[in-house]
Coordinates of C-alpha atoms and ligand atoms in Angstrom, one line a residue:
X73 CA 0.0 0.0 0.0
X74 CA 1.3 3.4 -1.0
X75 CA 2.2 5.9 1.8
X76 CA 1.6 9.7 1.5
X77 CA 4.3 12.0 2.9
X78 CA 3.0 15.6 3.1
X79 CA 5.8 18.0 2.4
X80 CA 5.9 20.4 5.4
X81 CA 7.5 23.1 3.1
X82 CA 3.9 23.5 1.8
X83 CA 2.5 24.2 5.3
X84 CA 2.2 27.4 7.2
X85 CA 5.6 27.9 8.9
X86 CA 3.9 29.9 11.6
X87 CA 1.7 27.0 12.6
X88 CA 3.8 24.0 11.6
X89 CA 2.8 21.8 14.5
X90 CA -0.9 22.2 13.9
X91 CA -0.4 21.5 10.2
X92 CA 1.5 18.3 11.1
X93 CA -1.1 17.1 13.6
X94 CA -3.8 17.7 11.1
X95 CA -2.3 15.5 8.4
X96 CA -0.6 12.9 10.6
X97 CA -3.6 10.4 10.9
X98 CA -3.4 9.7 7.2
X99 CA 0.4 10.2 6.7
X100 CA 3.1 7.5 6.5
X101 CA 5.7 10.2 7.0
X102 CA 6.1 14.0 7.4
X103 CA 8.5 15.0 4.6
X104 CA 11.0 17.7 5.7
X105 CA 12.8 19.6 2.9
X106 CA 16.2 20.9 4.1
X107 CA 17.8 23.4 1.8
X108 CA 21.1 25.3 2.3
X109 CA 20.9 28.2 -0.2
X110 CA 23.9 26.6 -2.0
X111 CA 22.8 23.2 -3.4
X112 CA 19.6 24.9 -4.3
X113 CA 18.8 28.7 -4.3
X114 CA 16.6 28.6 -1.2
X115 CA 16.9 28.3 2.5
X116 CA 14.3 26.3 4.5
X117 CA 14.6 24.4 7.8
X118 CA 17.3 23.0 10.1
X119 CA 17.4 20.1 12.5
X120 CA 15.7 22.1 15.3
X121 CA 12.5 22.5 13.3
X122 CA 12.6 18.8 12.4
X123 CA 13.0 17.9 16.1
X124 CA 10.0 20.0 17.0
X125 CA 7.8 17.6 15.0
X126 CA 9.3 14.4 16.4
X127 CA 6.6 12.0 17.6
X128 CA 3.7 13.4 15.5
X129 CA 4.5 10.9 12.6
X130 CA 7.7 9.3 11.3
X131 CA 10.0 11.9 9.8
X132 CA 11.4 11.7 6.2
X133 CA 14.2 14.2 5.9
X134 CA 15.2 15.2 2.4
X135 CA 18.6 17.0 2.4
X136 CA 19.1 19.4 -0.5
X137 CA 22.5 20.5 0.8
X138 CA 26.0 20.4 -0.7
X139 CA 27.8 18.6 2.1
X140 CA 25.3 16.2 3.7
X141 CA 28.0 14.3 5.7
X142 CA 28.4 17.4 7.9
X143 CA 24.7 17.4 9.0
X144 CA 23.7 13.7 9.3
X145 CA 24.5 13.5 13.0
X146 CA 22.2 16.5 13.7
X147 CA 19.3 15.2 11.7
X148 CA 19.6 11.8 13.2
X149 CA 19.6 13.2 16.7
X150 CA 16.6 15.3 15.7
X151 CA 14.7 12.0 15.2
X152 CA 14.8 11.4 11.4
X153 CA 13.5 7.9 10.4
X154 CA 14.7 8.3 6.8
X155 CA 17.4 10.6 5.5
X156 CA 17.9 11.1 1.8
X157 CA 20.9 12.8 0.1
X158 CA 21.3 13.8 -3.5
X159 CA 23.6 12.0 -5.9
X160 CA 24.5 15.5 -7.2
X161 CA 25.8 16.5 -3.7
X162 CA 29.4 15.9 -2.3
X163 CA 30.3 12.3 -1.2
X164 CA 26.9 10.7 -1.6
X165 CA 28.2 7.1 -0.9
X166 CA 29.9 8.2 2.4
X167 CA 26.7 10.0 3.4
X168 CA 24.6 6.9 2.8
X169 CA 27.0 4.7 4.8
X170 CA 26.9 7.3 7.6
X171 CA 23.1 7.3 7.6
X172 CA 23.0 3.4 7.6
X173 CA 25.5 3.4 10.5
X174 CA 22.8 5.2 12.6
X175 CA 20.3 2.3 12.0
X176 CA 17.8 4.4 10.0
X177 CA 16.8 4.3 6.4
X178 CA 19.0 5.9 3.8
X179 CA 17.6 7.3 0.5
X180 CA 19.4 8.4 -2.7
X181 CA 17.7 11.3 -4.5
X182 CA 18.2 12.4 -8.1
X183 CA 17.1 15.4 -10.0
X184 CA 14.9 15.1 -13.2
X185 CA 17.8 16.3 -15.3
X186 CA 20.3 13.8 -13.9
X187 CA 20.8 10.6 -15.9
X188 CA 18.9 7.8 -14.3
X189 CA 22.1 5.6 -14.3
X190 CA 23.9 8.1 -12.1
X191 CA 22.8 6.3 -8.9
X192 CA 24.2 2.9 -10.0
X193 CA 27.5 3.1 -8.1
X194 CA 25.8 4.0 -4.8
X195 CA 22.4 2.4 -4.9
X196 CA 23.5 -0.7 -3.1
X197 CA 24.0 1.4 0.0
X198 CA 20.5 2.8 -0.1
X199 CA 17.1 1.5 1.2
X200 CA 15.2 4.0 -1.0
X201 CA 15.4 5.8 -4.3
X202 CA 13.9 9.3 -4.2
X203 CA 12.8 10.2 -7.8
X204 CA 12.5 14.0 -8.1
X205 CA 9.7 15.0 -10.3
X206 CA 10.6 18.8 -10.1
X207 CA 14.0 20.5 -10.0
X208 CA 14.5 20.9 -6.2
X209 CA 14.2 24.2 -4.5
X210 CA 10.5 25.2 -4.3
X211 CA 7.0 23.9 -3.7
X212 CA 4.3 24.3 -6.3
X213 CA 6.2 23.5 -9.5
X214 CA 4.7 21.3 -12.3
X215 CA 5.3 17.6 -12.4
X216 CA 8.0 16.2 -14.8
X217 CA 6.4 13.3 -16.7
X218 CA 9.7 11.5 -17.0
X219 CA 9.4 10.5 -13.4
X220 CA 6.8 7.9 -14.3
X221 CA 9.1 6.0 -16.6
X222 CA 11.9 6.3 -14.0
X223 CA 9.7 4.7 -11.3
X224 CA 8.8 1.8 -13.7
X225 CA 12.5 1.2 -14.6
X226 CA 13.7 1.4 -11.0
X227 CA 10.9 -0.8 -9.8
X228 CA 12.0 -3.5 -12.3
X229 CA 15.7 -3.1 -11.7
X230 CA 15.6 -2.7 -8.0
X231 CA 12.6 -4.7 -6.7
X232 CA 13.8 -4.5 -3.1
X233 CA 14.2 -0.7 -2.8
X234 CA 11.6 1.7 -1.6
X235 CA 10.7 4.2 -4.3
X236 CA 9.6 7.7 -3.4
X237 CA 8.4 10.4 -5.8
X238 CA 8.7 14.1 -4.9
X239 CA 7.5 17.2 -6.7
X240 CA 4.2 18.2 -8.3
X241 CA 2.5 15.1 -7.1
X242 CA -1.3 15.4 -6.8
X243 CA -4.6 13.5 -7.3
X244 CA -4.1 14.0 -11.1
X245 CA -0.9 11.8 -11.3
X246 CA -1.0 9.7 -8.1
X247 CA -2.7 6.8 -9.9
X248 CA 0.0 6.6 -12.6
X249 CA 2.7 6.7 -10.0
X250 CA 1.1 4.0 -7.9
X251 CA 0.7 1.8 -11.0
X252 CA 4.3 2.4 -11.9
X253 CA 5.4 1.0 -8.5
X254 CA 5.9 4.0 -6.2
X255 CA 5.9 3.3 -2.5
X256 CA 5.8 6.8 -1.1
X257 CA 4.3 9.9 -2.7
X258 CA 5.4 13.3 -1.4
X259 CA 3.0 16.1 -1.8
X260 CA 3.2 19.7 -0.6
X261 CA 0.9 22.1 -2.3
X262 CA -1.6 19.5 -3.3
X263 CA -2.2 18.7 0.4
X264 CA -1.8 22.0 2.1
X265 CA -3.5 24.1 -0.5
X266 CA -6.5 21.7 -0.4
X267 CA -9.6 22.7 1.4
X268 CA -9.6 19.2 3.0
X269 CA -6.1 17.9 3.3
X270 CA -7.1 14.6 4.9
X271 CA -9.6 13.9 2.0
X272 CA -6.9 14.8 -0.5
X273 CA -4.5 12.3 1.1
X274 CA -7.1 9.6 1.1
X275 CA -7.8 10.2 -2.6
X276 CA -4.1 10.1 -3.5
X277 CA -3.8 6.8 -1.7
X278 CA -6.6 5.3 -3.7
X279 CA -4.9 6.4 -6.9
Ligands
DX5_254 C1 11.2 20.4 -3.8 C2 10.9 19.6 -2.5 C3 9.5 19.0 -2.5 C4 8.4 20.0 -2.5 C5 7.1 19.4 -2.9 O1 12.5 20.8 -3.8 O2 11.8 18.6 -2.4 O3 9.3 18.2 -1.4 O4 8.3 20.7 -1.3 O5 6.1 20.3 -3.0 P1 5.0 20.2 -4.2 O6 4.3 18.9 -3.9 O7 4.2 21.4 -4.0 O8 5.7 20.1 -5.5
ZN255 ZN1 11.4 17.0 -0.9

């Protein structure tokens, strides 16, 4: 069964806890987008904000930062259940090994413009492949259709890995992504701009 991970970047930062508690009953994870203003041209949240949501639902931390190895200890201590790092960042293999050494799940993320083969050398270290369906940096962008083929190919090639899709996911593409073999769908604006976030999550789960 697919899990939905609402992206808290799409929530009201002034009322993050309430937003998290609202969606938690139907959420497999809360997706936390960490950006350093260098790997992507935006700054978002640090480990203290992640820690403030610990215990509401499992925490799925997506690091869009240039040097993930420098911050893995902090996010682990904050209570992350999954940490993903980008193949385009520095030392992705070392980062995955460091995450695994903490006994939590490790994800390898790749951008839509990065060749799908780019993860081959490191994927054996990962529990999850995070297929980006927008260029990272912001909520509310439109979905790159090539993500669907990527999910299908990775599902066949790596049957034991979790596959997560992130960016522009909504009720209009959730069915195709589930059929392609996705395990976790991340959704920011589709959930938090919805009049009824819980109903939207339920619809996305049904495909
Ligand atoms: C993009 C982030 C996504 C984003 C999703 O860099 O990794 O998680 O917040 O937001 P939507 O669903 O609005 O594209
Ligand atoms: Zn993300």
